[in-house]
Structure formats: C-alpha cells, structure tokens
Amino acid sequence: MTKYIFVTGGVVSGIGKGITTASLGRLLINRGFNVMVTKIDPYLNSDAGTMNPFQHGEVFVTRDGAETDLDLGNYERFLGIDLSRDSNFTTGSVYSEVFAKERRGEYLGQTIQLIPHITDEIKERIYRIGSDADIVITEIGGTIGDFETPPFVEAIRQMAVEVGRESTLFMHVSLIYASPGGENKSKPTQHSIRKLQELGIQPDILICRTSQPMDDGIREKISLLCGIGQEYIVEGKDTDLVEEIPLTFERQGMAHLVAKRLGLEDRPLTNCVWGDMVHKLKNPESRARIAIVGKYVKGSDTYLSVKEAVKHGGIANESVADIKWVDSETLIGEKDLEDQFEGIDGVLVPGGFGVRGIEGMIVAIRYARENRIPFLGLCLGMQCMVIEFARHAAGLKYANSSEFDEQTLHPVIDLMPDQRNLADMGATMRLGLYPCVLKENTKSRAAYQQPIILERHRHRYEFNNRFRDQLESEGLCFSGLSPDESLVEIAEVSDHPWMVASQFHPEFQSKPLAPHPLFRDFIQAALEYQRRCRTQESTN
Ligand code: GLN
C-alpha cells in the first residue's frame, strides 16, 4: 500500500521545501524504496511556462515537455529519476480541468463547489501519480496562511482520512528566526503550526531552517507548545552545498523517524553513492573557474539547472567549478572583457529570450573564440554562437536572429515554421525530448560516445538552413542534426580546442550521480586550458 508524505512550509517563502523534499526522497531511495514526488503550486497560472524568470526562477522542462517549477529539477537531481508532467500542477490547471468537466456535463447537474469538486480533482491527481510507488512525497508550494493554499491543505487532510493516518506523514518546514541579539526565536514557527492545526493538520515532523545551531531549550518549547515529539524536530541548518542536506538529515535519523511514523520497514542504509559523491565534491583535486554570461544573473535561481550541471561537470573531473556570474548587459568593449575574464577557464552562455543583453553575449563569445577559451552555449547561447561566427568569421556582417531584428539581411537564426502565427504563447514552444544524430569525429560525438541522443528542448527559433553550406565552409561544424537533417541541434567551431553549443538544454538531464557528458567535457577542456595557461606563464 502506498504511503503519503506531505510537505508544507511556514513563515516565509523560499525556505527550502524543495530541497527538503528532494533530500527526504534521497534518504528513502538510499534504502531501496520506490519513491515518487509531486509539487503543487497554488498560483493561478496554468503552468510555469509563461512566468518571468526574474520573479520565479528557472522554468524546468520535463522529458514529456511540461514547463514546470524549478523544484522538479531538484527532485530529478536528488532522486536520480525522470519525472513527467503529472509531477507538477497549479491551482490554474486544477480549475481549468474542473471547468472543462463541468462543460462536458460530467458532474450530472451538480452544483460545482470548492469542496468536493476542486479538492477531489487535487486528490485524484496525487493518487494517480502514486499508483506504482511505495511512497509519494507531495510538496505544497507557497506558505501556510496564503490565500491560495487552503483547498490543497483540505485535500491532503481528507487524504489522511481516506488512506489512514498511519499511512500519512505531515512534514512542516519552518523558519527559526535569529534575532539581532543572536537568539533563536520560535514564535513565527509556532504561529504557522497553529495555522496548520486550524486547517485540521497536526504536523508529525518539523524541519527547522536556521542560520545557527538549535539548543535543547527551543526544541522543548516547540515540542510542548506545538505537540511534536522532540525527536521529531529536525534541524535544517543553512549550507552552501545543498547536496549535503540528505547527509545532515541522515545523521539526525530522519529516515528512521519516517519509517517509524509510517509503519515502514526500518531498513538500514544500503546505498552510499550519494555520500561518496558529496565527499568528492568537498575534496576536489582542482578548481576550474567558469564565467556564465547571461542577462538574468541577478536572480540566483534563474539558471539553477545550469549552475548545478556545471557543478556536476566538476564532480566528473574530481574538480570544483567555481562560477563567476557576468551580466551581459554590462559587457561592451575589449577592456570590460579582459577585466571580467581575467583568470577564467571557460565561458558559458545559457538560454534566454528577447534582445536585451544579446550584444554582450556576442562579444563574450567572440572573446572566447579568438582567445581559444573553452565555450559551451545552451539554446540562446547556441544561437548567439552562430550569430557571432557568421558576423566575424564568415563575413555575414548583419547576421542576427529574427527574434532580435526581424528585418536583418542575414537571419542566420529564424522562427521555426510551426511557430508562425500562434494564438497562444503558453505551452507552444518546441518542448521536451527530441532525438539528435551525432556526426562522427566531432567533439559532441566524443562526449556522448553514441550516435543518437535524446535531449530536452524549449525554443521557438532555430538555425536557418539557408546559411548552412556557407557557414560550414567557413569552419562551423553542425555536429548534431535532427534525424531528418532539417534542424541543427549542435554546432561546433572546428578550429577551436572546445567550442560547442546546443539548441537543446542539456542542463535539464544532468544529475550529480550522472553528470552530463557535455558539461563533463566542457569542464575537462577548461581544466586543460588552465594547465596550458600555467605552462605558458612558467615558460615566459
Ligand atoms: N529565445 C530563443 C528561442 O526561442 C532561445 C530560447 C532558449 O534559450 N530557451 O528560440
């Protein structure tokens, strides 16, 4: 029988519920349980696809092409599994479904209400995702007390009645506030638990997010006032290395507590690969310095999967990749580049939309090409690499994407035919997994070591085949093509130590226990570049 764990959050948003959920999943997977995860987002958008990355962070794309909340990326990376569109839903999508059913007459004349129709739709979705799993972990986005959350809380309260309280575990993640005097304060947490209790839920496990260690006094107080056993209060201290969190939970016996509460077999830890990976991450043999040049660099979550995939590339090389974020809007001339790229071993341009910051990306790419610095371009990064090459190495002075200049004489990047005249902007990009055939004797083929790959996409523009022969003859190699050869998936600069860019987003498939081959080889090339520079310095 499937067991259900529900994760809620208190006091403030952005408290790390996603990482907590993912870490808990990891502990259970380490014990051989079959775990499924789902994230509920209480906002009204149908999905995350139309949301501003500045406001909401990265849009994560699943294999089946859903544009989801970035926490799905955390789940996939921590659990080492691929999720589907069923693992993320919003208030908007639940209401849309209920309205559609009502129009189809499926409710047979009933009055449609929040309870039971909306709550039933929510429950059905959680049950559906868990049909084959030992344990389903469901994270409720937002904070207890938000206007949008009560229907979801009511749905999970009812589920506990339906499947039995002994098969349900409520976990609450809350903030322990450190006062300016350095004292840990539990009052906001107490209030958020009260709020949860008002909605009919008594949390079983409390994760306290804190910036400083908790003493026994505060545990006693929370335990007494909120009715949670002291041993069920787990400390979640701030850390720079999110991969360490499962280990912190492990040390506090969280898997044991969960097993006890859910009546699961209390299995010993059998799978230690995660711990070994963290050990590697903390004891690198070398460090590479990677500049990520983008326009959303101010919000640290905007390029979350890219940041993590770079980290995985480091792990694959027994190395740590330190990231320097470079705002492309500030890059103008040669001098800026020299300052910004001092000591940089690799340059990466990630995905994005719109014209802002594009010229800065292009000068950065030119700098990397001319100075033979390893370069990795992702989606928009690939498009910019092609534009730069066309302008400065192939004499197409006006080369551009029609996304940035509709009238350009040399539209080397152009809108895909099926993207013209769309009425809806939501969920209409080329999304999800598509195959790509790799050319022999290329850097891409060397990285993947296989002739056909599947990668995740999210774009409307593509390389314009009108320019394929010309650019190829100037030294741009189209090393990855769609099986019918109509679409360029990967481009490489032949006369460069490692300059590779993909139309797809490899970052979505990279995992700490399975680093992505392109990121692995990019970091390897960066470390080689560093060695070459050092040898040159010592011989000069
Ligand atoms: N804006 C570009 C396109 O739509 C690139 C998209 C991206 O980087 N995800 O094709």
Short mmCIF file of N, CA, C and O and ligand atoms in Angstrom, two decimals, residues 350-354 378-381 383 401 403-404 413 415-416 429 457-462 503 505, ligand 1:
data_model
loop_
_atom_site.label_atom_id
_atom_site.label_comp_id
_atom_site.label_asym_id
_atom_site.label_seq_id
_atom_site.Cartn_x
_atom_site.Cartn_y
_atom_site.Cartn_z
N PRO A 350 24.05 30.76 -21.37
CA PRO A 350 22.85 29.92 -21.22
C PRO A 350 21.68 30.42 -22.07
O PRO A 350 21.84 31.34 -22.86
N GLY A 351 20.51 29.84 -21.84
CA GLY A 351 19.31 30.17 -22.60
C GLY A 351 18.70 31.51 -22.20
O GLY A 351 19.11 32.13 -21.21
N GLY A 352 17.73 31.95 -22.96
CA GLY A 352 17.05 33.20 -22.63
C GLY A 352 16.18 33.67 -23.79
O GLY A 352 16.16 33.05 -24.85
N PHE A 353 15.50 34.77 -23.54
CA PHE A 353 14.55 35.29 -24.53
C PHE A 353 14.70 36.80 -24.64
O PHE A 353 14.99 37.46 -23.65
N GLY A 354 14.47 37.32 -25.84
CA GLY A 354 14.45 38.76 -26.02
C GLY A 354 15.83 39.34 -26.30
O GLY A 354 16.85 38.72 -26.01
N LEU A 378 24.13 27.24 -24.67
CA LEU A 378 22.91 26.47 -24.46
C LEU A 378 21.72 27.22 -25.03
O LEU A 378 21.39 28.31 -24.56
N CYS A 379 21.10 26.67 -26.03
CA CYS A 379 19.90 27.22 -26.66
C CYS A 379 20.16 28.64 -27.19
O CYS A 379 20.79 28.79 -28.23
N LEU A 380 19.75 29.69 -26.46
CA LEU A 380 20.09 31.04 -26.90
C LEU A 380 21.61 31.17 -27.05
O LEU A 380 22.10 31.87 -27.94
N GLY A 381 22.36 30.50 -26.20
CA GLY A 381 23.83 30.52 -26.26
C GLY A 381 24.33 29.95 -27.58
O GLY A 381 25.32 30.42 -28.14
N GLN A 383 22.48 29.96 -30.37
CA GLN A 383 22.07 30.90 -31.41
C GLN A 383 23.05 32.07 -31.47
O GLN A 383 23.44 32.52 -32.55
N SER A 401 19.45 37.07 -35.25
CA SER A 401 18.27 36.21 -35.16
C SER A 401 17.07 37.10 -35.48
O SER A 401 17.04 38.27 -35.07
N GLU A 403 14.50 36.99 -34.08
CA GLU A 403 13.90 37.33 -32.77
C GLU A 403 14.37 38.74 -32.34
O GLU A 403 13.62 39.46 -31.69
N PHE A 404 15.59 39.11 -32.73
CA PHE A 404 16.14 40.40 -32.28
C PHE A 404 16.04 41.48 -33.34
O PHE A 404 16.07 42.67 -33.03
N ILE A 413 19.50 32.88 -37.67
CA ILE A 413 18.57 32.20 -36.75
C ILE A 413 17.18 32.74 -37.08
O ILE A 413 16.98 33.95 -37.15
N LEU A 415 12.62 32.02 -37.00
CA LEU A 415 11.49 31.36 -36.34
C LEU A 415 11.21 30.01 -37.03
O LEU A 415 11.24 29.91 -38.25
N MET A 416 10.91 28.98 -36.24
CA MET A 416 10.58 27.68 -36.84
C MET A 416 9.22 27.81 -37.54
O MET A 416 8.33 28.50 -37.02
N MET A 429 5.95 26.29 -27.34
CA MET A 429 7.30 26.21 -27.90
C MET A 429 7.58 24.77 -28.33
O MET A 429 6.78 23.88 -28.09
N HIS A 457 14.12 20.19 -25.02
CA HIS A 457 14.11 21.46 -25.75
C HIS A 457 13.12 22.46 -25.17
O HIS A 457 12.15 22.07 -24.51
N ARG A 458 13.37 23.74 -25.48
CA ARG A 458 12.39 24.80 -25.18
C ARG A 458 12.76 26.03 -26.00
O ARG A 458 13.51 26.89 -25.55
N HIS A 459 12.29 26.07 -27.22
CA HIS A 459 12.64 27.21 -28.09
C HIS A 459 11.63 27.39 -29.21
O HIS A 459 10.84 26.48 -29.50
N ARG A 460 11.68 28.60 -29.83
CA ARG A 460 10.83 28.88 -31.00
C ARG A 460 11.67 29.12 -32.25
O ARG A 460 11.21 28.98 -33.35
N TYR A 461 12.93 29.51 -32.06
CA TYR A 461 13.79 29.86 -33.19
C TYR A 461 14.77 28.71 -33.43
O TYR A 461 15.04 27.90 -32.54
N GLU A 462 15.33 28.68 -34.65
CA GLU A 462 16.26 27.61 -34.99
C GLU A 462 17.29 28.15 -35.98
O GLU A 462 17.13 29.23 -36.55
N GLN A 503 21.21 23.48 -29.39
CA GLN A 503 19.90 24.10 -29.45
C GLN A 503 19.03 23.61 -28.28
O GLN A 503 18.12 24.28 -27.83
N HIS A 505 18.62 21.86 -24.24
CA HIS A 505 19.08 22.22 -22.89
C HIS A 505 19.64 20.99 -22.18
O HIS A 505 18.90 20.32 -21.45
N1 GLN B 1 14.80 32.77 -27.49
C1 GLN B 1 15.31 31.64 -28.18
C2 GLN B 1 14.21 30.83 -28.85
O1 GLN B 1 13.07 30.97 -28.52
C3 GLN B 1 16.09 30.74 -27.23
C4 GLN B 1 15.23 30.06 -26.21
C5 GLN B 1 16.01 29.49 -25.06
O2 GLN B 1 17.17 29.82 -24.83
N2 GLN B 1 15.38 28.62 -24.28
O3 GLN B 1 14.49 30.04 -29.73
#
